[in-house]
Short mmCIF file of C-alpha atoms in Angstrom, two decimals:
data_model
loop_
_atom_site.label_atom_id
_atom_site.label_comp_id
_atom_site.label_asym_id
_atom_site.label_seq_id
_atom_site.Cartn_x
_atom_site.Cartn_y
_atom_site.Cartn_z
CA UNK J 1 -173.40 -5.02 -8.49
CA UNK J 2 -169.75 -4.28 -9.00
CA UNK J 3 -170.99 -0.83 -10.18
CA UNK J 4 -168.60 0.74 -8.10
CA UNK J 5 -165.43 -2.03 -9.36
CA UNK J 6 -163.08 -0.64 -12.20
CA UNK J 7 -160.70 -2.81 -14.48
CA UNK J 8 -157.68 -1.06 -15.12
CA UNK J 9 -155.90 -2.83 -18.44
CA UNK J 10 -152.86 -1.81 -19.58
CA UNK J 11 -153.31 -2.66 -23.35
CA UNK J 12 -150.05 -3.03 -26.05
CA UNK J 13 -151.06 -5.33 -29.35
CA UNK J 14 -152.99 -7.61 -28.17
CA UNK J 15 -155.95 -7.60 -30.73
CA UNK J 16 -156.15 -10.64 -31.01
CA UNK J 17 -157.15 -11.66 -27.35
CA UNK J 18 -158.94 -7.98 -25.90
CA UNK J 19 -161.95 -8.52 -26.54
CA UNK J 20 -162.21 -11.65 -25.35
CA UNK J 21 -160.63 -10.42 -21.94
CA UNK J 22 -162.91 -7.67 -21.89
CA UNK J 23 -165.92 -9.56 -23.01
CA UNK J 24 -165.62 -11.94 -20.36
CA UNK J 25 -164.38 -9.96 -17.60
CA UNK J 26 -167.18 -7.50 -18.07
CA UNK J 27 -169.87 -10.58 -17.37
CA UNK J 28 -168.62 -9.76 -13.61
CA UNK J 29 -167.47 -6.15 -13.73
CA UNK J 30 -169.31 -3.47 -16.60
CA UNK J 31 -166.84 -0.81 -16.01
CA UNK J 32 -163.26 -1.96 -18.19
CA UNK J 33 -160.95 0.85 -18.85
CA UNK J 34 -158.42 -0.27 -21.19
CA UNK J 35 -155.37 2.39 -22.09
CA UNK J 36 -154.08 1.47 -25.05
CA UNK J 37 -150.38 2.43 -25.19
CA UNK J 38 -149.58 3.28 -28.77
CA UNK J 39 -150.81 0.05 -30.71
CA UNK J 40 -150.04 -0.32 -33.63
CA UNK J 41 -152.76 -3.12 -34.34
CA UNK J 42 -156.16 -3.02 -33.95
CA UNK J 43 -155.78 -3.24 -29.88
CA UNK J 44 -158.15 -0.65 -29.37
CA UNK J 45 -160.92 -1.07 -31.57
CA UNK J 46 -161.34 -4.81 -30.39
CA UNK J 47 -161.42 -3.75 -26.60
CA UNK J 48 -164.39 -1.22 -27.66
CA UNK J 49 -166.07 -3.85 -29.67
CA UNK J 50 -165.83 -6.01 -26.11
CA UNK J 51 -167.42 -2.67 -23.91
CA UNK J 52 -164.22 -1.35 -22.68
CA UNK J 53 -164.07 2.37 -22.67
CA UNK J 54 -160.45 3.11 -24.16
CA UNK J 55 -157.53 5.71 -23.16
CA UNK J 56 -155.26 6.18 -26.13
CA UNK J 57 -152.37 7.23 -25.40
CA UNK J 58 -150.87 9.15 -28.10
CA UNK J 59 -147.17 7.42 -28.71
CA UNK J 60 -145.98 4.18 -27.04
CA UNK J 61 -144.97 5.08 -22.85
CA UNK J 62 -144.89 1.66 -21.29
CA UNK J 63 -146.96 -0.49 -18.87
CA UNK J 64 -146.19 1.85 -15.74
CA UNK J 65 -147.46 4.86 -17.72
CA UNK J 66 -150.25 2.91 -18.55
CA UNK J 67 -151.43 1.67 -15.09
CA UNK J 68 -151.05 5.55 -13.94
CA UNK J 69 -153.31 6.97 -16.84
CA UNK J 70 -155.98 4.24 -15.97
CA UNK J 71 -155.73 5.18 -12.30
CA UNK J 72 -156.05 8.78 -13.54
CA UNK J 73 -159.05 8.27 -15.49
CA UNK J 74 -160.62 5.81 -12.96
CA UNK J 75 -160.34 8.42 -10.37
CA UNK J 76 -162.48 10.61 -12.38
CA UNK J 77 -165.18 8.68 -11.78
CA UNK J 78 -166.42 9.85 -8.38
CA UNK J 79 -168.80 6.27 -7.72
CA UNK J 80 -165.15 4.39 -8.24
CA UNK J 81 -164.32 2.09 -4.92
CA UNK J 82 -161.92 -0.07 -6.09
CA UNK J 83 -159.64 -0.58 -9.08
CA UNK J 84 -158.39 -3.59 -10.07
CA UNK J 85 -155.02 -4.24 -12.14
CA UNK J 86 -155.66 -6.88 -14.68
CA UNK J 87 -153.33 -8.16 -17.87
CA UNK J 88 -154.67 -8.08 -21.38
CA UNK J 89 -153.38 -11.33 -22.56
CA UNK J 90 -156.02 -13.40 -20.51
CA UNK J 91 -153.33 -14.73 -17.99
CA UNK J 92 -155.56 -13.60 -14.92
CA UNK J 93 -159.30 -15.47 -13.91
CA UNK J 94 -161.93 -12.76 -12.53
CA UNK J 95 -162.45 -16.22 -10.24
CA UNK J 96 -159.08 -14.63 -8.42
CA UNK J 97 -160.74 -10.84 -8.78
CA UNK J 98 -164.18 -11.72 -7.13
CA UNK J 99 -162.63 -13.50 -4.08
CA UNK J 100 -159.90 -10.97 -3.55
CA UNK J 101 -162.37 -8.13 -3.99
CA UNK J 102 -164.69 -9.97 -1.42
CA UNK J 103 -161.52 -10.03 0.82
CA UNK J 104 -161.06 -6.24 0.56
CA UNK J 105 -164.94 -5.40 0.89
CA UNK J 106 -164.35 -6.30 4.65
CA UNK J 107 -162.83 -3.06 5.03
CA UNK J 108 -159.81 -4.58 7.33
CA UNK J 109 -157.62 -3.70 4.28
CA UNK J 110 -157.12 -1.16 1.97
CA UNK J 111 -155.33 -3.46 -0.87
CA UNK J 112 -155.15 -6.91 -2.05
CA UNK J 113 -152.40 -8.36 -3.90
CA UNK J 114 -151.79 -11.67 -6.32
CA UNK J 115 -149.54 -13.54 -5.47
CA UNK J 116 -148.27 -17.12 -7.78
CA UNK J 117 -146.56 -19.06 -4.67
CA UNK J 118 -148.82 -18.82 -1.92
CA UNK J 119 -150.71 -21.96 -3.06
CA UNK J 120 -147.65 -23.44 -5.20
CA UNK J 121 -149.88 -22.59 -8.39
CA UNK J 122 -147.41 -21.92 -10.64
CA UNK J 123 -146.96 -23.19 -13.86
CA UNK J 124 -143.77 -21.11 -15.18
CA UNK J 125 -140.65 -22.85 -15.75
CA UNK J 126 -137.97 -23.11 -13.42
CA UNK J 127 -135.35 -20.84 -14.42
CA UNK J 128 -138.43 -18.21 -14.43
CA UNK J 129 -139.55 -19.32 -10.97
CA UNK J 130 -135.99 -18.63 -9.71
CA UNK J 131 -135.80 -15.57 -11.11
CA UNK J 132 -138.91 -14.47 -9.62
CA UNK J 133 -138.51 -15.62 -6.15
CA UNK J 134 -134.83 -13.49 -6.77
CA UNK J 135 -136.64 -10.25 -7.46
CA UNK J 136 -139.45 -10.26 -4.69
CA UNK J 137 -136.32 -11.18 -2.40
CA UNK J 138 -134.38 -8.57 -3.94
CA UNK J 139 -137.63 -6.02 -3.72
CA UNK J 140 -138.62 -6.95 -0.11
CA UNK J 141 -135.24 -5.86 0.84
CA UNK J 142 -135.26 -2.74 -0.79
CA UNK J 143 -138.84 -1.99 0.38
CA UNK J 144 -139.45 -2.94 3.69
CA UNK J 145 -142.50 -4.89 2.45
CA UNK J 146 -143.35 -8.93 3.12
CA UNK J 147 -144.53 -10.41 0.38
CA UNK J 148 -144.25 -13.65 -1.54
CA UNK J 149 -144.73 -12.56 -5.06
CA UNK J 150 -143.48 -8.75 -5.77
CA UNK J 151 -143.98 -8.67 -9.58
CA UNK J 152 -147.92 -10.38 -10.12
CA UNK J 153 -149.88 -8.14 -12.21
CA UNK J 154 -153.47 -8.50 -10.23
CA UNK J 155 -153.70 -6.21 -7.30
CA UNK J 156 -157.40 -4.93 -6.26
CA UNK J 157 -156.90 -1.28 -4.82
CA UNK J 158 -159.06 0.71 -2.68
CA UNK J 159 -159.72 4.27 -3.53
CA UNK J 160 -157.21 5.95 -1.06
CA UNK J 161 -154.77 3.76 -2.35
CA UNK J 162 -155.45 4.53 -6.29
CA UNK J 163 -155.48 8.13 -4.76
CA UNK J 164 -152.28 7.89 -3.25
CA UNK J 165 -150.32 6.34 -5.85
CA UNK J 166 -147.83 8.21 -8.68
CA UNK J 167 -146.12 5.21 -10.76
CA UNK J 168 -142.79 7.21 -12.25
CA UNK J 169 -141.56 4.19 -13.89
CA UNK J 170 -142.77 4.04 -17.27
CA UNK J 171 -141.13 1.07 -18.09
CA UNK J 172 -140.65 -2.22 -16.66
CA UNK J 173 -139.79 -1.46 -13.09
CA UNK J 174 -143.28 -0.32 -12.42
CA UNK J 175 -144.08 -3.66 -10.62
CA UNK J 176 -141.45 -3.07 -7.60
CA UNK J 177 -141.79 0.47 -7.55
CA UNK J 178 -146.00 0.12 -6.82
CA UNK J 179 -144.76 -2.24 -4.37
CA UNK J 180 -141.83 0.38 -2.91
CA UNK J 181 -144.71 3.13 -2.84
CA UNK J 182 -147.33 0.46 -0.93
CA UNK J 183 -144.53 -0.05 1.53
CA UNK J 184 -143.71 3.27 2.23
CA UNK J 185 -147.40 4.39 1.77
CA UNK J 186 -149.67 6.56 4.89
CA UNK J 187 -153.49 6.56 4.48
CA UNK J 188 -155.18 8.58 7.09
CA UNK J 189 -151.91 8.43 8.96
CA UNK J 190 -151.31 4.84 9.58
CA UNK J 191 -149.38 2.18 7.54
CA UNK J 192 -151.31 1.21 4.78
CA UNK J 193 -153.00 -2.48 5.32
CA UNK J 194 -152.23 -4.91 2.46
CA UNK J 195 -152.92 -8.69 2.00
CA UNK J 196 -151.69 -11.46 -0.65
CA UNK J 197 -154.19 -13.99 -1.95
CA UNK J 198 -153.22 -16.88 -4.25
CA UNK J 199 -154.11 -16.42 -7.69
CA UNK J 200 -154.05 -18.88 -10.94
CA UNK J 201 -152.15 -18.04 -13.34
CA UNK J 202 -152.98 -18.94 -17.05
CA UNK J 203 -150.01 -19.34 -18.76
CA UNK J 204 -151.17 -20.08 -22.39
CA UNK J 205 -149.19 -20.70 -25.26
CA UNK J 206 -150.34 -16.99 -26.80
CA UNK J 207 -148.90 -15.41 -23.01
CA UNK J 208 -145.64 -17.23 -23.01
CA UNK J 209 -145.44 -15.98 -27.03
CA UNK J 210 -145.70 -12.67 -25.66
CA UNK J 211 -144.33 -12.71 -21.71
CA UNK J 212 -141.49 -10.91 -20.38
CA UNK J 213 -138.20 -13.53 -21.25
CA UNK J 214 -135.90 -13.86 -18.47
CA UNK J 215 -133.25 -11.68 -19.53
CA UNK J 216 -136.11 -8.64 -19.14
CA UNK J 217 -134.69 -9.27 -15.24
CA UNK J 218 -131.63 -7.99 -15.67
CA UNK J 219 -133.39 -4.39 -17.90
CA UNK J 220 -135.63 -4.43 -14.90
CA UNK J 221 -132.74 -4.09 -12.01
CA UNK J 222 -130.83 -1.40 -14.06
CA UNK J 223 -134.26 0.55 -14.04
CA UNK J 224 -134.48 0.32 -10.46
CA UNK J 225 -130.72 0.94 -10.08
CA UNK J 226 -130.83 4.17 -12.02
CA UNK J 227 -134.27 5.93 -11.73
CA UNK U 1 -93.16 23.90 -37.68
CA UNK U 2 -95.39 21.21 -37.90
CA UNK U 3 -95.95 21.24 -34.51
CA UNK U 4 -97.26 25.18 -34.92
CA UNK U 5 -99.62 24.25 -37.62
CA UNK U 6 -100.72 21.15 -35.21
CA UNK U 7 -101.37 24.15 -32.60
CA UNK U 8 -103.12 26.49 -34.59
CA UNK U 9 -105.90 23.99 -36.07
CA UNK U 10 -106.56 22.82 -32.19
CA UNK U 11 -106.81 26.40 -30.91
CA UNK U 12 -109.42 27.56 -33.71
CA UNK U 13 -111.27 24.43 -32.72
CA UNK U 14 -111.51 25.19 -29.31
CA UNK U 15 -112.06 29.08 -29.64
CA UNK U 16 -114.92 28.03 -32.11
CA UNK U 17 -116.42 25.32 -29.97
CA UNK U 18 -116.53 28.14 -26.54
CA UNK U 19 -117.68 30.78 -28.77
CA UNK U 20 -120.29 28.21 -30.40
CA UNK U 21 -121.33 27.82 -26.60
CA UNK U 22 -121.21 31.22 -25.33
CA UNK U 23 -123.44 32.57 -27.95
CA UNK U 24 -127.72 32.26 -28.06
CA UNK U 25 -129.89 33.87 -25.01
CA UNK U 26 -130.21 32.00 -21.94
CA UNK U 27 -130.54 32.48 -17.75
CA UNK U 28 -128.69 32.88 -14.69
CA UNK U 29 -128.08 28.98 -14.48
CA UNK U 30 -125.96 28.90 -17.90
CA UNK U 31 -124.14 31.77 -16.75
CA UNK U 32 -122.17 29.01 -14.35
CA UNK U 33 -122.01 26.39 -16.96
CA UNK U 34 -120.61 29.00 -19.50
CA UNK U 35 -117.77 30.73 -17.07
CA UNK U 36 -116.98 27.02 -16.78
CA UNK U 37 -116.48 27.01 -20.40
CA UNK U 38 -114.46 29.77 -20.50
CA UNK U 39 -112.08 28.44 -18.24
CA UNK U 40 -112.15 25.31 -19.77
CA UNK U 41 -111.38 27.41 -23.31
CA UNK U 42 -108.25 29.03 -21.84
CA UNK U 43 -107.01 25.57 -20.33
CA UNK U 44 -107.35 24.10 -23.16
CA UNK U 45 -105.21 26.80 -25.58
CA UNK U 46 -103.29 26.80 -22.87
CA UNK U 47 -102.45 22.94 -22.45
CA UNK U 48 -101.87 23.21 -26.33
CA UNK U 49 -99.08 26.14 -26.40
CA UNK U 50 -97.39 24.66 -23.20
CA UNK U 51 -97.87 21.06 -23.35
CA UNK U 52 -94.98 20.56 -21.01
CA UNK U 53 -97.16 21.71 -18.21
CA UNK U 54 -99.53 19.07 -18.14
CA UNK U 55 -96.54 16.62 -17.37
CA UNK U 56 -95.38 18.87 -14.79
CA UNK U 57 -99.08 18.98 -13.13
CA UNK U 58 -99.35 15.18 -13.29
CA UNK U 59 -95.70 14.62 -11.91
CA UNK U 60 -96.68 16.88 -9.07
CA UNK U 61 -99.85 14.76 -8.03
CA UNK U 62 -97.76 11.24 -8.95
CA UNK U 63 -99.93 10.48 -12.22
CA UNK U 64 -96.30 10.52 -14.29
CA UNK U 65 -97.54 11.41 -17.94
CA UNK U 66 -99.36 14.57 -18.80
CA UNK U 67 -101.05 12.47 -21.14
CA UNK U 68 -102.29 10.07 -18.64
CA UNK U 69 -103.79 12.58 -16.18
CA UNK U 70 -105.68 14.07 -19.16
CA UNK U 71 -106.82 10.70 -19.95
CA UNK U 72 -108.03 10.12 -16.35
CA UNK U 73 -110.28 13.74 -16.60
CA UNK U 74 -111.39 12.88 -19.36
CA UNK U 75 -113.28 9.67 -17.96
CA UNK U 76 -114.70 11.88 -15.33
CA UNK U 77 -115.50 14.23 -17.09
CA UNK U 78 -117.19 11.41 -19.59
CA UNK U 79 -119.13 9.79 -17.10
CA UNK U 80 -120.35 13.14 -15.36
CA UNK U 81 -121.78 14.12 -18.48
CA UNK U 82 -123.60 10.92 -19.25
CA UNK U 83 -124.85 11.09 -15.56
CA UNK U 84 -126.28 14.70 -15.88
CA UNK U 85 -127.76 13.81 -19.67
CA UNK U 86 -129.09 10.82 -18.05
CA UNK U 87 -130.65 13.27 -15.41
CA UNK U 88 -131.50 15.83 -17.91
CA UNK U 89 -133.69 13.01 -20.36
CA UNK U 90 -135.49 11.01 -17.48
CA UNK U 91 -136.82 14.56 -16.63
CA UNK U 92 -138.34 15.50 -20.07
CA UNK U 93 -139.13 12.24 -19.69
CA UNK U 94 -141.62 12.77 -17.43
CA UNK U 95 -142.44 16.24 -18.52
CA UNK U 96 -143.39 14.18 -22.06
CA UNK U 97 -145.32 11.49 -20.10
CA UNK U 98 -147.20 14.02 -18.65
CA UNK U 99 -148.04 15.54 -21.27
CA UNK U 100 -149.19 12.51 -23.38
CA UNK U 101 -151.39 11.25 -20.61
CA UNK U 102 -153.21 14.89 -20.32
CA UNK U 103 -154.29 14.65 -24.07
CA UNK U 104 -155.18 10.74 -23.93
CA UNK U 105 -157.74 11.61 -20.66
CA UNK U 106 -159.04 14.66 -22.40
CA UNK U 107 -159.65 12.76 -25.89
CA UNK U 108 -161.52 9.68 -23.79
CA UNK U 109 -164.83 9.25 -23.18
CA UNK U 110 -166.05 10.28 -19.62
CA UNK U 111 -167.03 7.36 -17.19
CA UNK U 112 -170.63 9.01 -17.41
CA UNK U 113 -170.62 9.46 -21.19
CA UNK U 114 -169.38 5.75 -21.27
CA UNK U 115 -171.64 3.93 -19.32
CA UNK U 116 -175.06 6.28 -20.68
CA UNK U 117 -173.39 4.83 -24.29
CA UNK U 118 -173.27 1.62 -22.90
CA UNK U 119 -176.50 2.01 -21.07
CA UNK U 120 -178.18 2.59 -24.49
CA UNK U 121 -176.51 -0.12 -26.22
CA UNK U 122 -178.69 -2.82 -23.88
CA UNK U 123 -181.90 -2.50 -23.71
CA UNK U 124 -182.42 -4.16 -27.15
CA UNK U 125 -181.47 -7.51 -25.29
CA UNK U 126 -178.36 -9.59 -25.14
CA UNK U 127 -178.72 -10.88 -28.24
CA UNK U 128 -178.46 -7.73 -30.26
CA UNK U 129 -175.72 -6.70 -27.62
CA UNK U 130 -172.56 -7.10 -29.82
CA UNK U 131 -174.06 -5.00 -33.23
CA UNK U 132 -174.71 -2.00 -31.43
CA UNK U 133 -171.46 -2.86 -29.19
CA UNK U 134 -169.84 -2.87 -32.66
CA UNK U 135 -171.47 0.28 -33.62
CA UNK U 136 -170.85 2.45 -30.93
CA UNK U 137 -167.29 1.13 -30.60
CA UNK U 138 -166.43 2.15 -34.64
CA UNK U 139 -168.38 5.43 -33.93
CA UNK U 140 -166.66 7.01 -30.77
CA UNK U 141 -163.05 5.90 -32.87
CA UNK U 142 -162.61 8.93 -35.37
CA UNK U 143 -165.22 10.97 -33.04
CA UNK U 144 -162.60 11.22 -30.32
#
């Protein structure tokens, strides 16, 4: 079961937390890749320790690099249906993966996105909540896309879709861009189908430590401005 | 006289600086870039002997000072440089990210050499899982 289900984890110093993640994500999914970006802890070791098989990359490229090298190696593995972009700090519930992945096994849709407001389950502050709702506003308009929650970090792709996708933005911006290339996007030459599904986000004391602060925002609209 | 010596020091610069340009091997695309140059080498050794002419350039266009419309180039010229670096470093940019992401997939274990790890790692039961876990996880570090 789930054989054919691959975590892609984007993984920056966060020993103290992967292998938790990994340990209990892998209860519902055995394959984990996790690519560590140039840690300079033990980041890598602990995700192996939980079962994860781990892409180093050899210096520090960001969390867009990092999705596309997962992709890259996922799509190696010829029995891979569906990828699934997950965080390493334990902010996302495989709860929210198993329902959205049920949702996509009906094959009416060939991706499935997070999204924090659908179900008013947000726990981020307000100033945070503004800013968010400012940048999905600000990336529906620039992408011709619908969608309530542009920059959530779960998303459970299908194949075609992992296939399709080239994420140029190493940096921050990688969030709107997947979400420019979804909306622009042809598989099999039709528009490609995409849903949102509420999703829970955990936002421990350890995440907020180490989430994006506001002002990232602003570094995040000059990327887009000026790739 | 002091003006001369002023002169002199600023056209050595700039005869060094197009020389320092001109020189090394390179393609039909820096042949453009280094005419350019050249031009930009007489101009310049020319602005410096005849000063006066810059004033009557930027009178003719309404700037009033020579010193003014060399000041406005200047910012163009200042920002299409940073533009075309900009360019120039998100390309090796990519080239580099490439590049990095080829050796990381080649160093990794393959999905089939993963999971036949894995694979091995559980039949001694889920209690034992996490010392062979351990095991194979300090193993495949310096091995790959």
């Amino acid at each position: 079961m789930n054989d054919d289900v691959w975590l892609v984890i984007p993984l920056y110093n966060e020993e103290q937390v992967i292998e938790g993640v990994v340990r209990n994500a892998r209860l519902t999914f055995p394959n984990v890749c996790c690519i560590d970006d140039g840690s300079s802890d033990g980041s890598a070791l602990a995700a192996e320790r939980g079962g994860a098989v781990v892409v180093r990359h050899p210096v520090n490229l960001g969390q867009g690099a990092a999705l596309q090298t997962g992709f890259e190696y996922v799509l190696t593995d010829p029995s891979m249906r569906y990828a699934v972009t997950y965080d390493a700090d334990g902010q996302h519930q495989v709860s929210d993966v198993v329902a959205m992945l049920d949702r996509l096994r009906r094959g009416d849709l060939d991706l499935v996105l997070g999204s924090r407001f659908l179900e008013g389950t947000i726990e981020a502050g307000a100033l945070k909540r503004v800013i968010l709702r400012l940048a999905t506003a600000f990336t529906n308009w620039t992408t011709k896309t619908k969608l309530t929650d542009a920059h959530n970090g779960l998303r459970v792709l299908s194949r075609p879709v992992v296939e399709a996708l080239d994420i140029r933005q190493n940096r921050m911006a990688h969030a709107s861009e997947i979400v420019g290339l979804i909306g622009g996007m042809q598989i099999d030459g039709r528009p490609v189908r995409y849903a949102e599904m509420p999703v829970h986000i955990l936002y421990t004391d350890y995440s907020r430590a180490k989430g994006q602060s506001v002002w990232n925002s602003v570094n995040i609209l000059a990327e887009l401005l000026w790739r | 006289m002091r003006t001369l010596l002023v002169q002199i020091v600023l056209i050595l610069a700039t005869v060094a600086i197009v020389v320092r340009f001109l020189s090394g091997v390179g393609q039909r695309s820096q042949a453009v870039r280094r005419v350019a140059l050249l031009g930009f080498g007489v101009l310049a050794v020319a602005s410096i002997l005849f000063p006066e002419t810059w004033t009557m350039a930027a009178q003719l266009i309404g700037v009033g000072r020579g010193t003014d419309l060399i000041l406005y180039m200047l910012v163009v010229a200042f920002f299409s440089f940073m533009a075309t670096t900009f360019k120039r470093s998100r390309d090796a940019d990519i080239r580099y990210t490439k590049l990095a992401r080829r050796i990381a997939l080649d160093e990794a274990d393959t999905p089939e050499a993963h999971r036949a790890r894995r694979d091995a790692a559980l039949p001694s039961g889920e209690k034992n899982r996490e010392e062979p876990g351990d095991a194979s996880g300090e193993a495949s570090g310096p091995a790959a």
